[in-house]
XYZ file of C-alpha atoms in Angstrom:
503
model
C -48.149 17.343 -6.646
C -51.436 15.935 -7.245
C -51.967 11.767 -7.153
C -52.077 10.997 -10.940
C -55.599 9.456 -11.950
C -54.605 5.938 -13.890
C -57.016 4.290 -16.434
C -57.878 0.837 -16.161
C -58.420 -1.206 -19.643
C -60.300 -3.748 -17.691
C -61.879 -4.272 -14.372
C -62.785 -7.657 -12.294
C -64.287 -5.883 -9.255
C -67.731 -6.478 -11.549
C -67.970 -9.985 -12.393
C -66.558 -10.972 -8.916
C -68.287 -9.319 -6.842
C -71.596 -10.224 -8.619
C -70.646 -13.798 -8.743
C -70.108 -13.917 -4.309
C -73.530 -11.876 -4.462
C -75.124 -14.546 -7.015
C -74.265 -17.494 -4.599
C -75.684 -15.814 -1.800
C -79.110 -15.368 -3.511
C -78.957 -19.025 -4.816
C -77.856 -20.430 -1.096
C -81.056 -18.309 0.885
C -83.137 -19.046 -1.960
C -82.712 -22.954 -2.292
C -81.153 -23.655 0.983
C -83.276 -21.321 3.605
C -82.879 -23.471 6.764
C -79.270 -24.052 5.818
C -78.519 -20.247 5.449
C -80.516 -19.113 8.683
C -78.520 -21.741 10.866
C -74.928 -21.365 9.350
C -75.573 -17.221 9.749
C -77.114 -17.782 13.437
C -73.777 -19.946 14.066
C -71.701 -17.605 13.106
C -73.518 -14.416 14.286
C -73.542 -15.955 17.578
C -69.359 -16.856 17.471
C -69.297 -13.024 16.734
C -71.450 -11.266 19.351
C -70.332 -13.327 22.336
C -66.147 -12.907 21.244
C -65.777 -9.768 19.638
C -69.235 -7.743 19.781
C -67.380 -5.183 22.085
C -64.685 -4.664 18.650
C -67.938 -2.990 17.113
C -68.620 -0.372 20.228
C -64.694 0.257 19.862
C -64.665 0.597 16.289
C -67.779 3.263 15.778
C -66.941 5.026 18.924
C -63.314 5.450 17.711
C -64.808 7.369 14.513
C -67.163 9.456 16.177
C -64.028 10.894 17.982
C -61.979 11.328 14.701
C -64.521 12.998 12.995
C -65.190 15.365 16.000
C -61.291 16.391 15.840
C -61.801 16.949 11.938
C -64.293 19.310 12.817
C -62.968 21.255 15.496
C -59.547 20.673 14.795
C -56.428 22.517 12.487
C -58.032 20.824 9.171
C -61.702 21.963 9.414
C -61.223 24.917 6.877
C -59.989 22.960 4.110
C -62.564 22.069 1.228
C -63.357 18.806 -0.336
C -62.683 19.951 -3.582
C -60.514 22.613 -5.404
C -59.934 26.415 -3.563
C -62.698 27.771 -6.104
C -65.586 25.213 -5.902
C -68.736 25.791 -4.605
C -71.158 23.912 -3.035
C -73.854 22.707 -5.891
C -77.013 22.041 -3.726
C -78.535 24.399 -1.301
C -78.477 23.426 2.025
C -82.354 22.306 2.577
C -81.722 19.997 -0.343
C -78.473 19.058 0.537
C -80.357 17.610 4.043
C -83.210 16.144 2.068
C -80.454 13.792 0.266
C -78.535 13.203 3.337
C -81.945 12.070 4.723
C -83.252 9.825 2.213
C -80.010 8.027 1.667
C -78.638 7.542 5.358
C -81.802 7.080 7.824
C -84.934 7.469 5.348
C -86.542 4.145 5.947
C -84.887 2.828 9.178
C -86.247 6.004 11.066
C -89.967 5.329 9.849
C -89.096 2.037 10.544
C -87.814 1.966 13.566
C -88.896 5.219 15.020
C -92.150 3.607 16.687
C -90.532 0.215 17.098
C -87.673 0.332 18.549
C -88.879 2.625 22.020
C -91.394 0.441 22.574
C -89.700 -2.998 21.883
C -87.059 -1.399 24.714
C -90.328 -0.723 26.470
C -91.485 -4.192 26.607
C -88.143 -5.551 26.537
C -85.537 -3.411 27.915
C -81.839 -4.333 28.750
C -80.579 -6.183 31.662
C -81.328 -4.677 34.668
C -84.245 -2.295 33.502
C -87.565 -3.206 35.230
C -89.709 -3.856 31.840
C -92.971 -1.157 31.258
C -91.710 1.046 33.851
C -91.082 4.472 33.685
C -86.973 3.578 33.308
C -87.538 1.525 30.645
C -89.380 3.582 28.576
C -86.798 6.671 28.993
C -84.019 4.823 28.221
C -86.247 3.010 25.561
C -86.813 6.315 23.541
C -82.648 7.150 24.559
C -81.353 3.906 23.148
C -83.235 4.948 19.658
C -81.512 7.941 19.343
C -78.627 6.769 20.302
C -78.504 4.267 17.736
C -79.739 6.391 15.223
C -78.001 9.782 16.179
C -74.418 10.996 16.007
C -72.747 7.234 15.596
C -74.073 6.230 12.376
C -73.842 9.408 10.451
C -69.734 9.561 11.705
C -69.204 6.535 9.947
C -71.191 7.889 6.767
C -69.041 11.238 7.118
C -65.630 9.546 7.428
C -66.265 7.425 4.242
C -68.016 10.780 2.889
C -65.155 13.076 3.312
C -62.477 10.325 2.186
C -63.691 9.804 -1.077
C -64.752 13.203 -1.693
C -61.364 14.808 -0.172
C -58.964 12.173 -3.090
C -61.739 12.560 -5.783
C -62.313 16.439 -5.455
C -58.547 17.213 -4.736
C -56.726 14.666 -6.489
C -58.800 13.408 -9.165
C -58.974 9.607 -8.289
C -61.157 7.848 -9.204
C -64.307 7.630 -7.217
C -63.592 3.881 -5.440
C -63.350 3.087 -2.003
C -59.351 1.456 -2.626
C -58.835 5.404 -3.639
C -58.833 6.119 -0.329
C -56.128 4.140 0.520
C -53.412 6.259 -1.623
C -51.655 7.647 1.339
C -51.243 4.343 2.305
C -50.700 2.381 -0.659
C -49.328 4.348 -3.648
C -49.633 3.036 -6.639
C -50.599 -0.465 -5.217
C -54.688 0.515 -5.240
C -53.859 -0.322 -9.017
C -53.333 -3.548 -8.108
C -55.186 -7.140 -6.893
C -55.004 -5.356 -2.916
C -57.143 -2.613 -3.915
C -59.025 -4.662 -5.931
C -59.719 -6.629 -2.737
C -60.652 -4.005 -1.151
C -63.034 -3.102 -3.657
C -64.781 -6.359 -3.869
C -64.878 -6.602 0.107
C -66.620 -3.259 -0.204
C -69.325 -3.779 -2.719
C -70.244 -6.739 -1.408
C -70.016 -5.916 1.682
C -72.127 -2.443 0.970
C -74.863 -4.906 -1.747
C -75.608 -7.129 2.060
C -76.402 -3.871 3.837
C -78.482 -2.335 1.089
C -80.415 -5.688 0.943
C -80.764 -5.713 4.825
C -81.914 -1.706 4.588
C -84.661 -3.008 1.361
C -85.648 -5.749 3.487
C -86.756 -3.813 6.476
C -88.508 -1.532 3.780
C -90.463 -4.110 2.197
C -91.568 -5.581 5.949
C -92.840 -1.786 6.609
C -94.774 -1.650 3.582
C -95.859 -5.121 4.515
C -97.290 -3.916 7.721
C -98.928 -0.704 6.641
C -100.826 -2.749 3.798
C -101.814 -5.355 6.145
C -103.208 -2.113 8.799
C -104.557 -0.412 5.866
C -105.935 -2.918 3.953
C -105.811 -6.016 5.041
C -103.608 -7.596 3.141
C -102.153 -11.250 4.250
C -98.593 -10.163 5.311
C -95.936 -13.191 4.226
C -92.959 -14.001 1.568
C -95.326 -13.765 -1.432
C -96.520 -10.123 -0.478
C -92.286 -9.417 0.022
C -91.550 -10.914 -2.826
C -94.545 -8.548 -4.664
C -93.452 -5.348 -3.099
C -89.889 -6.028 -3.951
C -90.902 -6.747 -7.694
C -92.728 -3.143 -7.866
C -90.443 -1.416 -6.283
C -87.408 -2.765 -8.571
C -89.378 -2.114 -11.756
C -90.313 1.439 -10.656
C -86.676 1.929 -10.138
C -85.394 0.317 -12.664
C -87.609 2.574 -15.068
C -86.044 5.715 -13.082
C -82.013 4.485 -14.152
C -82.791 3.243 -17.404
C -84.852 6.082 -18.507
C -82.329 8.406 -17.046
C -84.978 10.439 -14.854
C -82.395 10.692 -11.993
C -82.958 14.227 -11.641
C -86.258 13.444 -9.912
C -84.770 11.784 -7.021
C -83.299 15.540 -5.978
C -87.198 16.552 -5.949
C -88.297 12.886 -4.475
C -85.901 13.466 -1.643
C -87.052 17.293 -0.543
C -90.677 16.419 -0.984
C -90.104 13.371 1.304
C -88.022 15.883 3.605
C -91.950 18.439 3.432
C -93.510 15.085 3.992
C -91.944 14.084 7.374
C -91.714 17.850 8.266
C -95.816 17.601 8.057
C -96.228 14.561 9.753
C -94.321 15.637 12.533
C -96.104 18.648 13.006
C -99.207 16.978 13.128
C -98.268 14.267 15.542
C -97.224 17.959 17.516
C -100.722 19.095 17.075
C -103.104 15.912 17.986
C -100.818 13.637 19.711
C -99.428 14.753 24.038
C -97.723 18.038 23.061
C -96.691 19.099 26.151
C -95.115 15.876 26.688
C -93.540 15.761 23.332
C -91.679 19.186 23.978
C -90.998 18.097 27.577
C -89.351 14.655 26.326
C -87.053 16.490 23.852
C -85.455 18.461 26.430
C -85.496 15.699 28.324
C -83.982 13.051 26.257
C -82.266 15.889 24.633
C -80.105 16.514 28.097
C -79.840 12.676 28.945
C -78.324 11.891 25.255
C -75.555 14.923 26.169
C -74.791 13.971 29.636
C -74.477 10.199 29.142
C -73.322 10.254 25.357
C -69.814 9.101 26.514
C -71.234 6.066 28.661
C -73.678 4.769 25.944
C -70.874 4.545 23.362
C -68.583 2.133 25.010
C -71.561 0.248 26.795
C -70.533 -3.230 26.133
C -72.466 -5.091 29.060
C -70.655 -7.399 30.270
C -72.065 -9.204 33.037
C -75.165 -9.927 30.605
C -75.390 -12.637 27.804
C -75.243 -10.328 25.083
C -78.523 -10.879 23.454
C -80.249 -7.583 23.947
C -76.715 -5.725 22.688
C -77.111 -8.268 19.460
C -80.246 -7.561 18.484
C -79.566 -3.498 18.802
C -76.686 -1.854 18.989
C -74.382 -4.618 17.722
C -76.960 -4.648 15.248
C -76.765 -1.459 14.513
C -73.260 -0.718 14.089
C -72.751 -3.785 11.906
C -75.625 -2.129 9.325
C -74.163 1.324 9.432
C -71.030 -0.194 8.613
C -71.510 -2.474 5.606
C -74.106 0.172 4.420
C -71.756 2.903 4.734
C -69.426 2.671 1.432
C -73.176 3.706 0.051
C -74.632 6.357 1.885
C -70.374 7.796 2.138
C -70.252 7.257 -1.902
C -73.240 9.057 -2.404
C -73.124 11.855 0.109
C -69.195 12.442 -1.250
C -70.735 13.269 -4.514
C -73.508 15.605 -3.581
C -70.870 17.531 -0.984
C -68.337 18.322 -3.382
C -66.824 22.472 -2.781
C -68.211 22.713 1.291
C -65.504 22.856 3.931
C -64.106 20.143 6.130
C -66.187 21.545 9.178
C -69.312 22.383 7.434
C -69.362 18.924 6.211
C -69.044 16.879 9.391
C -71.055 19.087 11.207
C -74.109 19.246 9.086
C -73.778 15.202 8.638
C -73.254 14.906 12.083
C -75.432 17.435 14.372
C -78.962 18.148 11.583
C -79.604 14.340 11.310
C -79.117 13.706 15.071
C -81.175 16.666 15.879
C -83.855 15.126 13.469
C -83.979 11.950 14.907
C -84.476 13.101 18.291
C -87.523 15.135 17.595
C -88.415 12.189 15.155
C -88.232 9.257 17.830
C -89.289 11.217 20.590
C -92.431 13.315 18.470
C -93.798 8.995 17.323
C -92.085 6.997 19.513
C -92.713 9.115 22.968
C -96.123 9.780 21.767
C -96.253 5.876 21.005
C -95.483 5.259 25.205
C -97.645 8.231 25.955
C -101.167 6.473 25.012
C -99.653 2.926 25.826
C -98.743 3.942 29.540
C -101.446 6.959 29.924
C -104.193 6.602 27.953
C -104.773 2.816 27.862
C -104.194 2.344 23.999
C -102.484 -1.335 25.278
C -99.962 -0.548 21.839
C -96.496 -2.105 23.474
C -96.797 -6.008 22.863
C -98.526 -5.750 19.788
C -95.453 -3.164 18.519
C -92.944 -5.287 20.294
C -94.075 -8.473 18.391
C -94.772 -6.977 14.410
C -92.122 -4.227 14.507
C -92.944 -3.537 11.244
C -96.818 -2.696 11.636
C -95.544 -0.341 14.815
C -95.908 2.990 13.258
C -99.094 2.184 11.529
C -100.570 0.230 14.723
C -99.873 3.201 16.927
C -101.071 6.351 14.178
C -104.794 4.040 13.488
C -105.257 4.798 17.099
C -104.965 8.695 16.693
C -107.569 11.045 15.082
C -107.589 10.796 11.213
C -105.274 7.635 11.995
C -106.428 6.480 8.483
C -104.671 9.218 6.656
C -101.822 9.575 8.443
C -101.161 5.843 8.060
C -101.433 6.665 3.936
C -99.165 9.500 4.694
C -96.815 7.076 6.304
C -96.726 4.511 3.842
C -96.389 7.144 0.973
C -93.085 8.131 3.226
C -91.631 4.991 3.387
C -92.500 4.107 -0.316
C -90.502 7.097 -1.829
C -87.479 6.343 0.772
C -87.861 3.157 -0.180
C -87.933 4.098 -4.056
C -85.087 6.831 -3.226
C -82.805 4.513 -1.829
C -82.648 1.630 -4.156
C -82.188 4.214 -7.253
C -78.947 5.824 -5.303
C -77.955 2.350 -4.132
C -77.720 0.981 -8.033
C -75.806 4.576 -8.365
C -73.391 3.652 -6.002
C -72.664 -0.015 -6.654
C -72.639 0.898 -10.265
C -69.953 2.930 -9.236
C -68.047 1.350 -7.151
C -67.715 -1.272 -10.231
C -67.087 0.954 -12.585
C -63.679 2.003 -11.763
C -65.276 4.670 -10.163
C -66.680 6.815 -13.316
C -69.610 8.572 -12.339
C -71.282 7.745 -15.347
C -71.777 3.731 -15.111
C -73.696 2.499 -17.801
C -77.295 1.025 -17.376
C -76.036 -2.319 -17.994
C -74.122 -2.261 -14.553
C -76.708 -0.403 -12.368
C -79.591 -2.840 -14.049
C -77.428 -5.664 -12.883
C -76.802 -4.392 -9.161
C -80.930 -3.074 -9.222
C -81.796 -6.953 -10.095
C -79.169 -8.468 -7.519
C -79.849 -6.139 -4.980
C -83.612 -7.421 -4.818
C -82.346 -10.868 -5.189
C -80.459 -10.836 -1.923
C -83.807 -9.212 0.152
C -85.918 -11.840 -1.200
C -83.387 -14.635 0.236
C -82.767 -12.951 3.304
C -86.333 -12.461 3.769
C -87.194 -15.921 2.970
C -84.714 -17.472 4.775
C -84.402 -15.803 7.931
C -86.963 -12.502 8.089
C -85.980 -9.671 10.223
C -83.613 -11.979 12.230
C -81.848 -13.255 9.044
C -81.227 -9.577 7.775
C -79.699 -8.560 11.366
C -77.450 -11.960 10.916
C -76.218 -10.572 8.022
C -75.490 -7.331 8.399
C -73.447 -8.245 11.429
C -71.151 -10.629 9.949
C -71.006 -9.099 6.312
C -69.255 -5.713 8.685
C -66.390 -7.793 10.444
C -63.905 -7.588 7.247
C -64.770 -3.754 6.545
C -64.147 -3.008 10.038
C -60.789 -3.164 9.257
C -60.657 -0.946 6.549
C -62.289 1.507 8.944
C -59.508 1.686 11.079
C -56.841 1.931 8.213
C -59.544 5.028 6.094
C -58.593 6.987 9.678
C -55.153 6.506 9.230
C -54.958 6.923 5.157
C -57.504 10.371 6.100
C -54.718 11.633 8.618
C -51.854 11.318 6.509
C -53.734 13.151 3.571
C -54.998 15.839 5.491
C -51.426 16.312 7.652
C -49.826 16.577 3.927
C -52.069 19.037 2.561
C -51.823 20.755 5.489
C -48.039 21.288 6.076
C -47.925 21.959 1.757
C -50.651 24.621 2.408
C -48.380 26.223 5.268
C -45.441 26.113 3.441
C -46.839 28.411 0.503
């Protein structure tokens, strides 16, 4: 029998989750130095006590979603016997792209290889040949099959109860199995609060690194003083312009935003194949290709022990802490463009076509990138390693028609960037809407004007280190909710399952 959808007269998940975010743009906003030193406190507490809980936690996913795909549940659809999918594949990628990776892969797809390059983990000789292998492996592994298992287990939960059972489309739905009736009540409530809150810090953190890009590729292009009143601009233009797209109800373009962004990075990357080392290119995808297979198990429960822990902070701890406060998001969204594609079908293609992206991504820019710095003299590694977020344009002005391909890459980032922030209002709009699918403009203009509050305090009052601070510690509470969406996932699918054998 299905789980009977209850309407709500009222919800509090709006006003109280706004009000925590509220206070958090008024502390980094009038207290900076206070904020960046109570965050670094705390971060710090975190990464030296229970950093290794984060390895365990998104390692621990990765292997549940693997068993959903391969395993006895991997022909059942998220949705109803008869639905069918309602985007075509290509376009169906192009979303998953510009809501999941977009921006942090332009970002970081240049950066992060040769930051590892310069500055590689304990024990790693730095500008050697070592470093910059495992430099270019340690991107895709933070940006391959890990993240995007976390985005498909939120994904497939909230699609599986909303497509099957009719619940409404909130995070606390999830937790029927589990809970009964009780997601009615102030726990899932909680929960709800914990997760759009949560999800609002990692959107901000994902905006922030956007607006630093776009700060860097003015600044290369044209010269622009890079600082908190050029963030502060870019932030303001890029909220208006999507503020104009949810008010005006032109959300329809995003769909065409998000292919012509997947052509865009398509072209770039076949250019970079064209005038940057090609041979090497192809070479280093096998390569890395085969070292991200054989040493896939390793890497995810590397925990480091006999090191201090910095270099794991600033990356993969990092890392996993983002993907996990930004995943109620980029799970939210994906869940409602997925609707009527099997179990299998749907881990696999969120799984395997963005990891296979990201290798010939990092390794087409980023081994390029090391190519010229190690090779041909370009001297690129301490300038990239010191303004991350000038790294892609830095390295593409020193490459035939550098000029336009650094327009091409700032036109890339801006419509992720635009992308984004219209499906993050989306999302947060629904996640405090008692999850109708339809919130009102009032809601998503609140979360659009919030949502830019909080990157304009993080920025201010800690840069790129401040939004690292808090995406880690904004993750610890939804980590356990992680573990208990496994749980609440298994017991759904083992009940369907036995109910579809016994007919």
């Amino acid at each position: 029998m299905p789980y009977q959808y209850k309407q709500e007269k009222a919800g509090i998940v709006l006003p109280i989750s706004a009000f925590i975010v509220v206070i958090f743009v008024l502390w980094g906003l009038m207290a900076p130095q206070h904020m960046e030193e109570t965050t670094a406190s705390i971060l710090s507490l975190i990464t030296e006590s229970i950093g290794w809980y984060y390895v365990v936690i998104t390692a621990l996913v990765v292997a549940f979603c693997l068993f959903i795909a391969f395993g006895p549940y991997r022909h059942m659809k998220l949705g109803k016997e008869n639905d069918k999918p309602k985007f075509s594949y290509f376009a169906w990628i192009g979303m998953l792209f510009a809501a999941g990776m977009g921006v942090g892969l332009v970002f970081w797809g240049v950066a992060e290889p040769m930051s590892h390059y310069v500055n590689p983990p304990e024990g790693i000789e730095p500008e050697s040949t070592e470093a910059a292998e495992m430099g270019l492996l340690f991107g895709i592994f933070h940006w391959g099959m890990h993240p995007w298992a976390v985005y498909a287990l939120i994904g497939m939960a909230l699609a599986l109860v909303k497509y099957r059972k009719e619940l409404p489309g909130l995070i606390s739905s999830i937790f029927y199995p589990l809970l009964g009736e009780r997601i009615y009540g102030p726990l899932g409530k909680g929960i709800d609060i914990t997760a759009t809150v949560g999800t609002s810090i990692g959107i901000a953190t994902s905006f922030g690194l956007s607006t630093l890009q776009l700060s860097g590729g003015m600044e290369e292009l044209f010269g622009m003083s890079s600082g908190n009143t050029l963030y502060i601009i870019i932030i303001v233009v890029i909220t208006v312009i999507y503020m104009i797209s949810v008010l005006s109800g032109i959300n329809r373009g995003m769909k065409y935003l998000s292919e012509f962004n997947l052509l865009l990075a398509g072209v770039l990357f076949l250019v970079m194949l064209i005038v940057g080392p090609s041979i090497f290119i192809l070479e280093h995808i096998v390569k890395t290709t085969g070292m991200y297979i054989s040493q896939f198990i390793t890497l995810s429960f590397e925990t480091m022990p006999y090191s201090d822990k910095e270099w794991l902070s600033e990356w993969t701890f990092f890392y996993w802490a983002w993907v996990i406060v930004w995943s109620p998001f980029v799970g939210t969204f994906i869940a409602r463009i997925s609707r009527g594609r099997t179990l299998q079908q749907f881990v696999l293609g969120v799984l395997f076509v963005p990891t296979l992206g990201t290798i010939l991504w990092f390794v087409a820019f980023g081994g390029s990138a090391l190519y010229y710095d190690m090779f041909e003299g370009a001297d690129l590694a301490n300038s990239i390693q010191s303004d991350p977020e000038a790294g892609l344009f830095l390295f593409l002005d020193s490459l035939p028609l550098g000029m336009v391909l650094s327009f091409l890459a700032l036109l890339l980032t801006t419509i992720f960037f635009i992308t984004s922030a219209n499906s993050a209002t989306f999302v947060l709009g629904v996640l405090t809407s008692k999850g109708s699918l339809n919130p009102s403009n009032v809601v998503m203009s609140i979360w659009g004007l919030l949502i830019a509050g909080v990157s304009c305090a993080l920025l201010i009052s800690g840069g790129l280190d401040g939004l690292q601070s808090a995406a880690i510690i904004a993750a610890l509470p939804f980590t356990l909710l992680l573990l208990l969406i496994i749980v609440s996932v298994f017991l759904y699918l083992r009940k369907e399952g036995r109910r579809s054998h016994q007919k």
